[in-house]
Amino acid sequence: MKRERAAKAPVRADHGTAREWAAGRFLEEFPLYRVVDEEGRLVGGAQLELPGSELLGLYRWMLLGRSLDERMITLQRQGRIGFYIGAIGEEATVFGTVAALEPQDWIFPSYREHGAAFMRGLPLVTFMANLFGNAGDLVKGRQMPCHESWAPGHFVSISSPVATQVTQAVGAAWAARIQGDDMVPIAFFGDGSTSAHDFHTGLNFAAVMKLPVVFACRNNGWAISTPSASQTVSETMAQKAIGYGMRGERVDGNDLIAVWAATRRARQRAAAGQGPTLLELVTYRMEGHSTSDDPRAYRPAEVVEPWKRKDPIKRVQKLLEARGLLDEAGDAVLREEVRLEIQAALREAEAFPPKPPVESLFEDVYAEPGWAQREQLAELRRAMDADPRVANPRHVEG
Amino acid sequence: MPVMNVIQAVNDALRLELRRDQRVVVLGEDVGAFGGVFRATAGLQQEFGAARVVDTPLAEGGIIGAAAGMALYGLRPVAEIQFADFIFPAFDQIVNEVAKFRYRSGGQYPCPLTIRAPYGGGIKGGHYHSQSPEALFLHTPGLKVVVPSGPYDAKGLLLSAIRDPDPVLFFEPKRVYRAAKGEVPEGEYLIPLGQAAVTRPGTQVTLIAWGAMWHEADQAAREAEAEGIDCELLDLRSLQPLDIETITASVRKTGRAVVVHEAPRTCGFGAELAALIQERCFLSLEAPVARVTGFDTPFPYTLESEYLPRAPRILQAIRATVTY
Ligand SMILES: Cc1ncc(C[n+]2csc(CCOP(=O)(O)OP(=O)(O)O)c2C)c(N)n1
Ligand SMILES: [Mg+2]
């Protein structure tokens, strides 16, 4: 086994970075798994296991994800929402993974996997109400935009602090095993998040307990301004699995089919009691980190160029066309459908009252508000009655 | 004199210390070539090199643990935590390690490091880009906690913090990072830690605030003046060490106190101030010490205007205290 070869690596007396020491060894041990190449052709001998209708459905989801991200970024620029963070260029990592799971599998997202929630039934309108933080928001206007929760689809509440969801997914897997449920949770996180302690603790716990869980690292090359090469000197993220004694796999994260097949394998292994898998989904953050970020300050435009040719959506489009499942006219219809769907949802979402009711501020701190919350609500109401400015945003002049 | 905002003042202080003292090292997420998500470290890596202005991996426990090791070994690290809300992975290092090194080693191992973190709400940041965690650290003996309200103080206090023999948490009011502008002297000047500023002398009621809320209290004091109420406003600047003399002298004079902070009320620093004031000024008090604070909920997104203790609510507390 390749694993053994790594274990028997000779001790070397010279110094150098781990990358130099590894000299490509891990790139070889963890080859990039790919099913469809950039021209939409199946790579040598690969089979397309995903039925054509499902593939077309996933293509539509990807179009929706991309189109939504673009539209919401514009909305933020227009000042209609305060913030947005999406997954432009990373769509295959979101839709490919979730398509390979069972409906009962819990999703522990980071903050880019909104598409996963849509696939699990989160209405677009409800998502957009979260962006507005208005009265239609299930989270009651409490979190920043893009921090939705969707319990009906087992899509867990999003946190901004990175990687905290990794250990939580481990716990959910553990609970499912205790309860005897066929449930394999997936935890999404970025390359930067592999430096956080929850990543290391989570992988170790999962391996020690041999838990049924899938770790999906979206390696998009960047953590805000920090390139993944400064985040770790490991040649791959997948090889980090070795240290914890679990299976790791490096996958072309812009290849929907590869992501789907690798996730399905990981799920099957987990469900069969063979323990956790770390999937490194190699992709690229095509835009700024979020609407708060301008990548021109740290990333020359040229470095993004080569990734434009690897666009995950174009790749599926070419594959569909090659198989006669889609033509130009059909594609245009899909794109127009998606555009109208977004437009209609936006109109509906914007129509909610702009603020949730003031009492909602004090709900859900505890199952029942304590005296402090009750008194403070009364205090706030009195203050608002006495001076309407209490409820009006105003910025401090210097 | 140059006019600067708070970010520029912080940047200026860091640059001066990096120039003056070879032991100073700046480390944190995205602080290097990019210059930090708020640009507080802009240009520093270009001037001082990647060995002294360092981009770290994404791990706050790593940043503070490593900074502690540097401090033990004789350097003067200045660590940036990107948002105060993300300081908690380092809580163990700060509370159990950094705060206790001097004490637990009988004075053999001081740990003089500075932790800078933008804090506070009013920027539409929701739960995780808005919190004011100062009280959590004030409850830990061994840590100093400094919160400037504007650029002049930010520079003078940061220079003192970096040179201080003890670990200092330096919370920067991000809500006024760019909005608060003022004259800042060129070159170095030190504002000693533990000295409050009486930014408005007055006779009828003492307002006590710090950081971004000082601006709200100042606004409330101006509105109160228009109603004929004469407020004395203290900007604490440093919460530990605390300038107890200035506080007690003021409250003994006015007989009334209103404390403002944006952190939740329960166990906020306002509770400590109220206790100190009643212990020391009991016979001078004409009214209970009032607290105008954030509420006992997580920091909200949409209702943040309602949540923050801004001038209108402070003004109401001033009126109630004066007419008690
Ligand atoms: C504990 C913590 N520290 C810092 C931050 C600020 N922050 C937000 S996103 C981010 C980079 C995350 O990069 P990565 O894990 O690669 O995810 P990506 O955004 O690339 O998907 C940082 C540093 C945070 N959210 N949480
Ligand atoms: Mg990343």
PDB file of C-alpha atoms in Angstrom, chain B residues 3-222:
ATOM      1  CA  VAL B   3      -4.935  64.647  11.117  1.00  0.00           C
ATOM      2  CA  MET B   4      -5.423  60.894  11.376  1.00  0.00           C
ATOM      3  CA  ASN B   5      -8.179  58.396  11.922  1.00  0.00           C
ATOM      4  CA  VAL B   6      -7.888  55.568  14.445  1.00  0.00           C
ATOM      5  CA  ILE B   7      -6.482  53.066  11.935  1.00  0.00           C
ATOM      6  CA  GLN B   8      -3.789  55.485  10.813  1.00  0.00           C
ATOM      7  CA  ALA B   9      -2.906  56.269  14.428  1.00  0.00           C
ATOM      8  CA  VAL B  10      -2.559  52.558  15.242  1.00  0.00           C
ATOM      9  CA  ASN B  11      -0.466  52.072  12.106  1.00  0.00           C
ATOM     10  CA  ASP B  12       1.749  55.011  13.072  1.00  0.00           C
ATOM     11  CA  ALA B  13       2.300  53.636  16.578  1.00  0.00           C
ATOM     12  CA  LEU B  14       3.215  50.186  15.239  1.00  0.00           C
ATOM     13  CA  ARG B  15       5.625  51.709  12.726  1.00  0.00           C
ATOM     14  CA  LEU B  16       7.351  53.801  15.392  1.00  0.00           C
ATOM     15  CA  GLU B  17       7.767  50.841  17.727  1.00  0.00           C
ATOM     16  CA  LEU B  18       9.006  48.531  14.967  1.00  0.00           C
ATOM     17  CA  ARG B  19      11.602  51.184  14.127  1.00  0.00           C
ATOM     18  CA  ARG B  20      12.611  51.924  17.698  1.00  0.00           C
ATOM     19  CA  ASP B  21      12.752  48.439  19.139  1.00  0.00           C
ATOM     20  CA  GLN B  22      14.136  45.432  17.259  1.00  0.00           C
ATOM     21  CA  ARG B  23      12.298  43.152  19.678  1.00  0.00           C
ATOM     22  CA  VAL B  24       8.910  44.211  18.371  1.00  0.00           C
ATOM     23  CA  VAL B  25       7.214  41.660  16.095  1.00  0.00           C
ATOM     24  CA  VAL B  26       3.744  42.022  14.571  1.00  0.00           C
ATOM     25  CA  LEU B  27       1.841  38.810  13.857  1.00  0.00           C
ATOM     26  CA  GLY B  28      -1.670  37.769  12.895  1.00  0.00           C
ATOM     27  CA  GLU B  29      -3.990  36.676  10.107  1.00  0.00           C
ATOM     28  CA  ASP B  30      -3.638  38.721   6.899  1.00  0.00           C
ATOM     29  CA  VAL B  31      -1.469  41.380   8.618  1.00  0.00           C
ATOM     30  CA  GLY B  32       1.461  40.991   6.202  1.00  0.00           C
ATOM     31  CA  ALA B  33       1.523  42.003   2.545  1.00  0.00           C
ATOM     32  CA  PHE B  34      -2.181  42.841   2.650  1.00  0.00           C
ATOM     33  CA  GLY B  35      -1.870  44.954   5.788  1.00  0.00           C
ATOM     34  CA  GLY B  36      -4.820  43.513   7.678  1.00  0.00           C
ATOM     35  CA  VAL B  37      -8.508  43.392   6.847  1.00  0.00           C
ATOM     36  CA  PHE B  38      -8.881  46.897   8.323  1.00  0.00           C
ATOM     37  CA  ARG B  39      -5.463  47.954   6.914  1.00  0.00           C
ATOM     38  CA  ALA B  40      -4.088  48.733  10.386  1.00  0.00           C
ATOM     39  CA  THR B  41      -0.769  47.098   9.476  1.00  0.00           C
ATOM     40  CA  ALA B  42      -0.628  48.458   5.914  1.00  0.00           C
ATOM     41  CA  GLY B  43       2.898  49.003   4.649  1.00  0.00           C
ATOM     42  CA  LEU B  44       4.586  47.493   7.699  1.00  0.00           C
ATOM     43  CA  GLN B  45       5.710  44.253   6.092  1.00  0.00           C
ATOM     44  CA  GLN B  46       7.034  46.251   3.134  1.00  0.00           C
ATOM     45  CA  GLU B  47       9.147  48.378   5.512  1.00  0.00           C
ATOM     46  CA  PHE B  48      10.210  45.841   8.142  1.00  0.00           C
ATOM     47  CA  GLY B  49      10.164  42.549   6.251  1.00  0.00           C
ATOM     48  CA  ALA B  50       8.262  39.312   6.556  1.00  0.00           C
ATOM     49  CA  ALA B  51      10.311  38.186   9.560  1.00  0.00           C
ATOM     50  CA  ARG B  52       8.979  40.983  11.763  1.00  0.00           C
ATOM     51  CA  VAL B  53       5.509  41.476  10.266  1.00  0.00           C
ATOM     52  CA  VAL B  54       4.180  37.988   9.903  1.00  0.00           C
ATOM     53  CA  ASP B  55       1.122  36.390   8.317  1.00  0.00           C
ATOM     54  CA  THR B  56       0.218  33.425  10.480  1.00  0.00           C
ATOM     55  CA  PRO B  57      -1.904  30.396   9.744  1.00  0.00           C
ATOM     56  CA  LEU B  58      -5.556  30.752  10.729  1.00  0.00           C
ATOM     57  CA  ALA B  59      -5.409  29.781  14.405  1.00  0.00           C
ATOM     58  CA  GLU B  60      -5.844  32.284  17.179  1.00  0.00           C
ATOM     59  CA  GLY B  61      -4.649  29.840  19.835  1.00  0.00           C
ATOM     60  CA  GLY B  62      -1.498  29.462  17.763  1.00  0.00           C
ATOM     61  CA  ILE B  63      -1.061  33.207  17.381  1.00  0.00           C
ATOM     62  CA  ILE B  64      -1.323  33.930  21.097  1.00  0.00           C
ATOM     63  CA  GLY B  65       0.523  30.810  22.236  1.00  0.00           C
ATOM     64  CA  ALA B  66       3.396  31.656  19.900  1.00  0.00           C
ATOM     65  CA  ALA B  67       3.311  35.320  20.914  1.00  0.00           C
ATOM     66  CA  ALA B  68       3.545  34.201  24.541  1.00  0.00           C
ATOM     67  CA  GLY B  69       6.608  32.130  23.721  1.00  0.00           C
ATOM     68  CA  MET B  70       8.178  35.083  21.953  1.00  0.00           C
ATOM     69  CA  ALA B  71       7.448  37.320  24.926  1.00  0.00           C
ATOM     70  CA  LEU B  72       8.951  34.812  27.370  1.00  0.00           C
ATOM     71  CA  TYR B  73      12.054  34.679  25.223  1.00  0.00           C
ATOM     72  CA  GLY B  74      12.461  38.434  25.257  1.00  0.00           C
ATOM     73  CA  LEU B  75      10.630  39.773  22.232  1.00  0.00           C
ATOM     74  CA  ARG B  76       7.801  42.302  22.301  1.00  0.00           C
ATOM     75  CA  PRO B  77       5.121  40.683  20.156  1.00  0.00           C
ATOM     76  CA  VAL B  78       2.070  42.614  19.042  1.00  0.00           C
ATOM     77  CA  ALA B  79      -0.546  40.077  17.972  1.00  0.00           C
ATOM     78  CA  GLU B  80      -3.584  41.028  15.948  1.00  0.00           C
ATOM     79  CA  ILE B  81      -6.824  39.126  16.395  1.00  0.00           C
ATOM     80  CA  GLN B  82      -8.828  39.958  13.269  1.00  0.00           C
ATOM     81  CA  PHE B  83     -12.050  40.582  15.213  1.00  0.00           C
ATOM     82  CA  ALA B  84     -12.407  40.469  19.015  1.00  0.00           C
ATOM     83  CA  ASP B  85     -15.155  37.898  18.392  1.00  0.00           C
ATOM     84  CA  PHE B  86     -12.484  35.455  17.165  1.00  0.00           C
ATOM     85  CA  ILE B  87     -10.308  35.743  20.269  1.00  0.00           C
ATOM     86  CA  PHE B  88     -11.940  32.768  21.966  1.00  0.00           C
ATOM     87  CA  PRO B  89      -9.863  29.986  20.413  1.00  0.00           C
ATOM     88  CA  ALA B  90      -7.031  31.797  22.259  1.00  0.00           C
ATOM     89  CA  PHE B  91      -8.958  32.231  25.518  1.00  0.00           C
ATOM     90  CA  ASP B  92      -7.100  29.389  27.205  1.00  0.00           C
ATOM     91  CA  GLN B  93      -3.717  30.827  26.243  1.00  0.00           C
ATOM     92  CA  ILE B  94      -4.711  34.314  27.398  1.00  0.00           C
ATOM     93  CA  VAL B  95      -6.517  33.465  30.628  1.00  0.00           C
ATOM     94  CA  ASN B  96      -4.632  30.427  31.847  1.00  0.00           C
ATOM     95  CA  GLU B  97      -1.191  31.093  30.436  1.00  0.00           C
ATOM     96  CA  VAL B  98      -0.410  34.685  29.499  1.00  0.00           C
ATOM     97  CA  ALA B  99      -2.230  36.188  32.506  1.00  0.00           C
ATOM     98  CA  LYS B 100      -0.555  33.868  34.999  1.00  0.00           C
ATOM     99  CA  PHE B 101       3.035  33.483  33.793  1.00  0.00           C
ATOM    100  CA  ARG B 102       4.502  36.202  36.003  1.00  0.00           C
ATOM    101  CA  TYR B 103       2.575  35.061  39.069  1.00  0.00           C
ATOM    102  CA  ARG B 104       2.949  31.322  38.688  1.00  0.00           C
ATOM    103  CA  SER B 105       6.695  31.592  38.188  1.00  0.00           C
ATOM    104  CA  GLY B 106       7.222  33.841  41.206  1.00  0.00           C
ATOM    105  CA  GLY B 107       8.119  36.679  38.892  1.00  0.00           C
ATOM    106  CA  GLN B 108      10.705  34.702  36.923  1.00  0.00           C
ATOM    107  CA  TYR B 109       8.723  34.657  33.676  1.00  0.00           C
ATOM    108  CA  PRO B 110       6.970  37.880  32.743  1.00  0.00           C
ATOM    109  CA  CYS B 111       4.969  37.705  29.519  1.00  0.00           C
ATOM    110  CA  PRO B 112       4.809  41.202  28.027  1.00  0.00           C
ATOM    111  CA  LEU B 113       2.761  40.954  24.874  1.00  0.00           C
ATOM    112  CA  THR B 114       0.122  43.154  23.301  1.00  0.00           C
ATOM    113  CA  ILE B 115      -3.036  41.750  21.754  1.00  0.00           C
ATOM    114  CA  ARG B 116      -4.794  44.164  19.404  1.00  0.00           C
ATOM    115  CA  ALA B 117      -8.371  43.429  18.397  1.00  0.00           C
ATOM    116  CA  PRO B 118     -11.086  45.509  16.732  1.00  0.00           C
ATOM    117  CA  TYR B 119     -14.188  45.243  18.910  1.00  0.00           C
ATOM    118  CA  GLY B 120     -17.749  46.460  19.112  1.00  0.00           C
ATOM    119  CA  GLY B 121     -20.906  46.840  17.104  1.00  0.00           C
ATOM    120  CA  GLY B 122     -22.708  49.327  14.975  1.00  0.00           C
ATOM    121  CA  ILE B 123     -21.208  48.100  11.714  1.00  0.00           C
ATOM    122  CA  LYS B 124     -23.903  45.585  10.829  1.00  0.00           C
ATOM    123  CA  GLY B 125     -21.697  42.706  11.873  1.00  0.00           C
ATOM    124  CA  GLY B 126     -24.207  40.498  13.692  1.00  0.00           C
ATOM    125  CA  HIS B 127     -23.156  38.118  16.457  1.00  0.00           C
ATOM    126  CA  TYR B 128     -19.608  37.525  15.346  1.00  0.00           C
ATOM    127  CA  HIS B 129     -18.307  40.877  14.217  1.00  0.00           C
ATOM    128  CA  SER B 130     -19.729  43.055  16.983  1.00  0.00           C
ATOM    129  CA  GLN B 131     -18.987  41.788  20.455  1.00  0.00           C
ATOM    130  CA  SER B 132     -17.298  43.687  23.277  1.00  0.00           C
ATOM    131  CA  PRO B 133     -15.593  41.033  25.368  1.00  0.00           C
ATOM    132  CA  GLU B 134     -13.608  43.321  27.707  1.00  0.00           C
ATOM    133  CA  ALA B 135     -15.295  42.120  30.899  1.00  0.00           C
ATOM    134  CA  LEU B 136     -14.271  38.515  30.248  1.00  0.00           C
ATOM    135  CA  PHE B 137     -10.641  39.596  30.439  1.00  0.00           C
ATOM    136  CA  LEU B 138     -11.112  42.122  33.238  1.00  0.00           C
ATOM    137  CA  HIS B 139     -12.236  39.196  35.346  1.00  0.00           C
ATOM    138  CA  THR B 140      -8.762  37.714  34.952  1.00  0.00           C
ATOM    139  CA  PRO B 141      -6.099  39.214  37.224  1.00  0.00           C
ATOM    140  CA  GLY B 142      -2.819  39.641  35.382  1.00  0.00           C
ATOM    141  CA  LEU B 143      -4.233  41.164  32.201  1.00  0.00           C
ATOM    142  CA  LYS B 144      -4.375  44.850  31.401  1.00  0.00           C
ATOM    143  CA  VAL B 145      -7.229  46.078  29.233  1.00  0.00           C
ATOM    144  CA  VAL B 146      -7.053  49.295  27.217  1.00  0.00           C
ATOM    145  CA  VAL B 147      -9.764  50.788  24.967  1.00  0.00           C
ATOM    146  CA  PRO B 148      -9.057  54.058  23.156  1.00  0.00           C
ATOM    147  CA  SER B 149     -11.904  56.163  21.788  1.00  0.00           C
ATOM    148  CA  GLY B 150     -10.045  58.175  19.164  1.00  0.00           C
ATOM    149  CA  PRO B 151      -6.790  58.515  17.235  1.00  0.00           C
ATOM    150  CA  TYR B 152      -4.766  60.607  19.709  1.00  0.00           C
ATOM    151  CA  ASP B 153      -5.375  58.158  22.531  1.00  0.00           C
ATOM    152  CA  ALA B 154      -5.004  55.143  20.254  1.00  0.00           C
ATOM    153  CA  LYS B 155      -1.443  56.061  19.356  1.00  0.00           C
ATOM    154  CA  GLY B 156      -0.267  57.169  22.807  1.00  0.00           C
ATOM    155  CA  LEU B 157      -1.891  54.219  24.560  1.00  0.00           C
ATOM    156  CA  LEU B 158      -0.659  51.632  22.060  1.00  0.00           C
ATOM    157  CA  LEU B 159       2.923  52.829  22.470  1.00  0.00           C
ATOM    158  CA  SER B 160       2.535  52.464  26.246  1.00  0.00           C
ATOM    159  CA  ALA B 161       0.891  49.060  25.869  1.00  0.00           C
ATOM    160  CA  ILE B 162       3.743  47.679  23.774  1.00  0.00           C
ATOM    161  CA  ARG B 163       6.325  48.938  26.292  1.00  0.00           C
ATOM    162  CA  ASP B 164       4.339  47.754  29.307  1.00  0.00           C
ATOM    163  CA  PRO B 165       5.907  44.936  31.349  1.00  0.00           C
ATOM    164  CA  ASP B 166       2.563  43.106  31.486  1.00  0.00           C
ATOM    165  CA  PRO B 167       0.266  41.570  28.879  1.00  0.00           C
ATOM    166  CA  VAL B 168      -2.182  44.126  27.478  1.00  0.00           C
ATOM    167  CA  LEU B 169      -5.406  43.582  25.552  1.00  0.00           C
ATOM    168  CA  PHE B 170      -5.880  46.564  23.295  1.00  0.00           C
ATOM    169  CA  PHE B 171      -9.453  46.748  22.018  1.00  0.00           C
ATOM    170  CA  GLU B 172      -9.895  49.110  19.098  1.00  0.00           C
ATOM    171  CA  PRO B 173     -13.310  50.696  18.437  1.00  0.00           C
ATOM    172  CA  LYS B 174     -13.895  49.575  14.871  1.00  0.00           C
ATOM    173  CA  ARG B 175     -17.170  51.463  14.594  1.00  0.00           C
ATOM    174  CA  VAL B 176     -15.175  54.717  14.639  1.00  0.00           C
ATOM    175  CA  TYR B 177     -12.016  53.308  13.014  1.00  0.00           C
ATOM    176  CA  ARG B 178     -12.363  55.747  10.128  1.00  0.00           C
ATOM    177  CA  ALA B 179     -14.999  58.141  11.448  1.00  0.00           C
ATOM    178  CA  ALA B 180     -13.068  59.369  14.493  1.00  0.00           C
ATOM    179  CA  LYS B 181     -10.443  61.765  13.163  1.00  0.00           C
ATOM    180  CA  GLY B 182      -8.218  64.170  15.011  1.00  0.00           C
ATOM    181  CA  GLU B 183      -4.822  65.758  15.328  1.00  0.00           C
ATOM    182  CA  VAL B 184      -2.099  63.304  16.208  1.00  0.00           C
ATOM    183  CA  PRO B 185       1.429  64.518  16.976  1.00  0.00           C
ATOM    184  CA  GLU B 186       4.234  63.143  14.853  1.00  0.00           C
ATOM    185  CA  GLY B 187       6.759  60.951  16.621  1.00  0.00           C
ATOM    186  CA  GLU B 188       6.323  59.307  19.944  1.00  0.00           C
ATOM    187  CA  TYR B 189       4.308  60.340  22.971  1.00  0.00           C
ATOM    188  CA  LEU B 190       3.113  58.054  25.714  1.00  0.00           C
ATOM    189  CA  ILE B 191      -0.243  58.118  27.462  1.00  0.00           C
ATOM    190  CA  PRO B 192       0.219  56.237  30.715  1.00  0.00           C
ATOM    191  CA  LEU B 193      -2.091  53.267  31.243  1.00  0.00           C
ATOM    192  CA  GLY B 194      -4.493  53.892  34.101  1.00  0.00           C
ATOM    193  CA  GLN B 195      -5.319  57.543  33.521  1.00  0.00           C
ATOM    194  CA  ALA B 196      -8.867  58.433  32.596  1.00  0.00           C
ATOM    195  CA  ALA B 197      -9.491  61.626  30.635  1.00  0.00           C
ATOM    196  CA  VAL B 198     -12.042  64.153  31.812  1.00  0.00           C
ATOM    197  CA  THR B 199     -13.175  65.116  28.334  1.00  0.00           C
ATOM    198  CA  ARG B 200     -15.965  67.414  29.558  1.00  0.00           C
ATOM    199  CA  PRO B 201     -15.960  68.963  33.002  1.00  0.00           C
ATOM    200  CA  GLY B 202     -19.373  69.314  34.604  1.00  0.00           C
ATOM    201  CA  THR B 203     -21.212  69.455  37.892  1.00  0.00           C
ATOM    202  CA  GLN B 204     -24.512  67.586  37.878  1.00  0.00           C
ATOM    203  CA  VAL B 205     -23.813  64.032  36.763  1.00  0.00           C
ATOM    204  CA  THR B 206     -20.763  61.937  35.883  1.00  0.00           C
ATOM    205  CA  LEU B 207     -20.931  59.992  32.621  1.00  0.00           C
ATOM    206  CA  ILE B 208     -18.441  57.146  32.380  1.00  0.00           C
ATOM    207  CA  ALA B 209     -17.694  55.561  29.002  1.00  0.00           C
ATOM    208  CA  TRP B 210     -14.890  54.171  26.860  1.00  0.00           C
ATOM    209  CA  GLY B 211     -14.174  53.268  23.253  1.00  0.00           C
ATOM    210  CA  ALA B 212     -16.929  53.776  20.696  1.00  0.00           C
ATOM    211  CA  MET B 213     -19.494  54.491  23.411  1.00  0.00           C
ATOM    212  CA  TRP B 214     -17.567  57.563  24.502  1.00  0.00           C
ATOM    213  CA  HIS B 215     -18.790  59.211  21.285  1.00  0.00           C
ATOM    214  CA  GLU B 216     -22.397  58.382  22.150  1.00  0.00           C
ATOM    215  CA  ALA B 217     -21.972  59.647  25.701  1.00  0.00           C
ATOM    216  CA  ASP B 218     -20.415  62.834  24.372  1.00  0.00           C
ATOM    217  CA  GLN B 219     -23.379  63.342  22.069  1.00  0.00           C
ATOM    218  CA  ALA B 220     -25.775  62.707  24.956  1.00  0.00           C
ATOM    219  CA  ALA B 221     -23.878  65.214  27.126  1.00  0.00           C
ATOM    220  CA  ARG B 222     -24.240  67.866  24.432  1.00  0.00           C
TER     221      ARG B 222
END
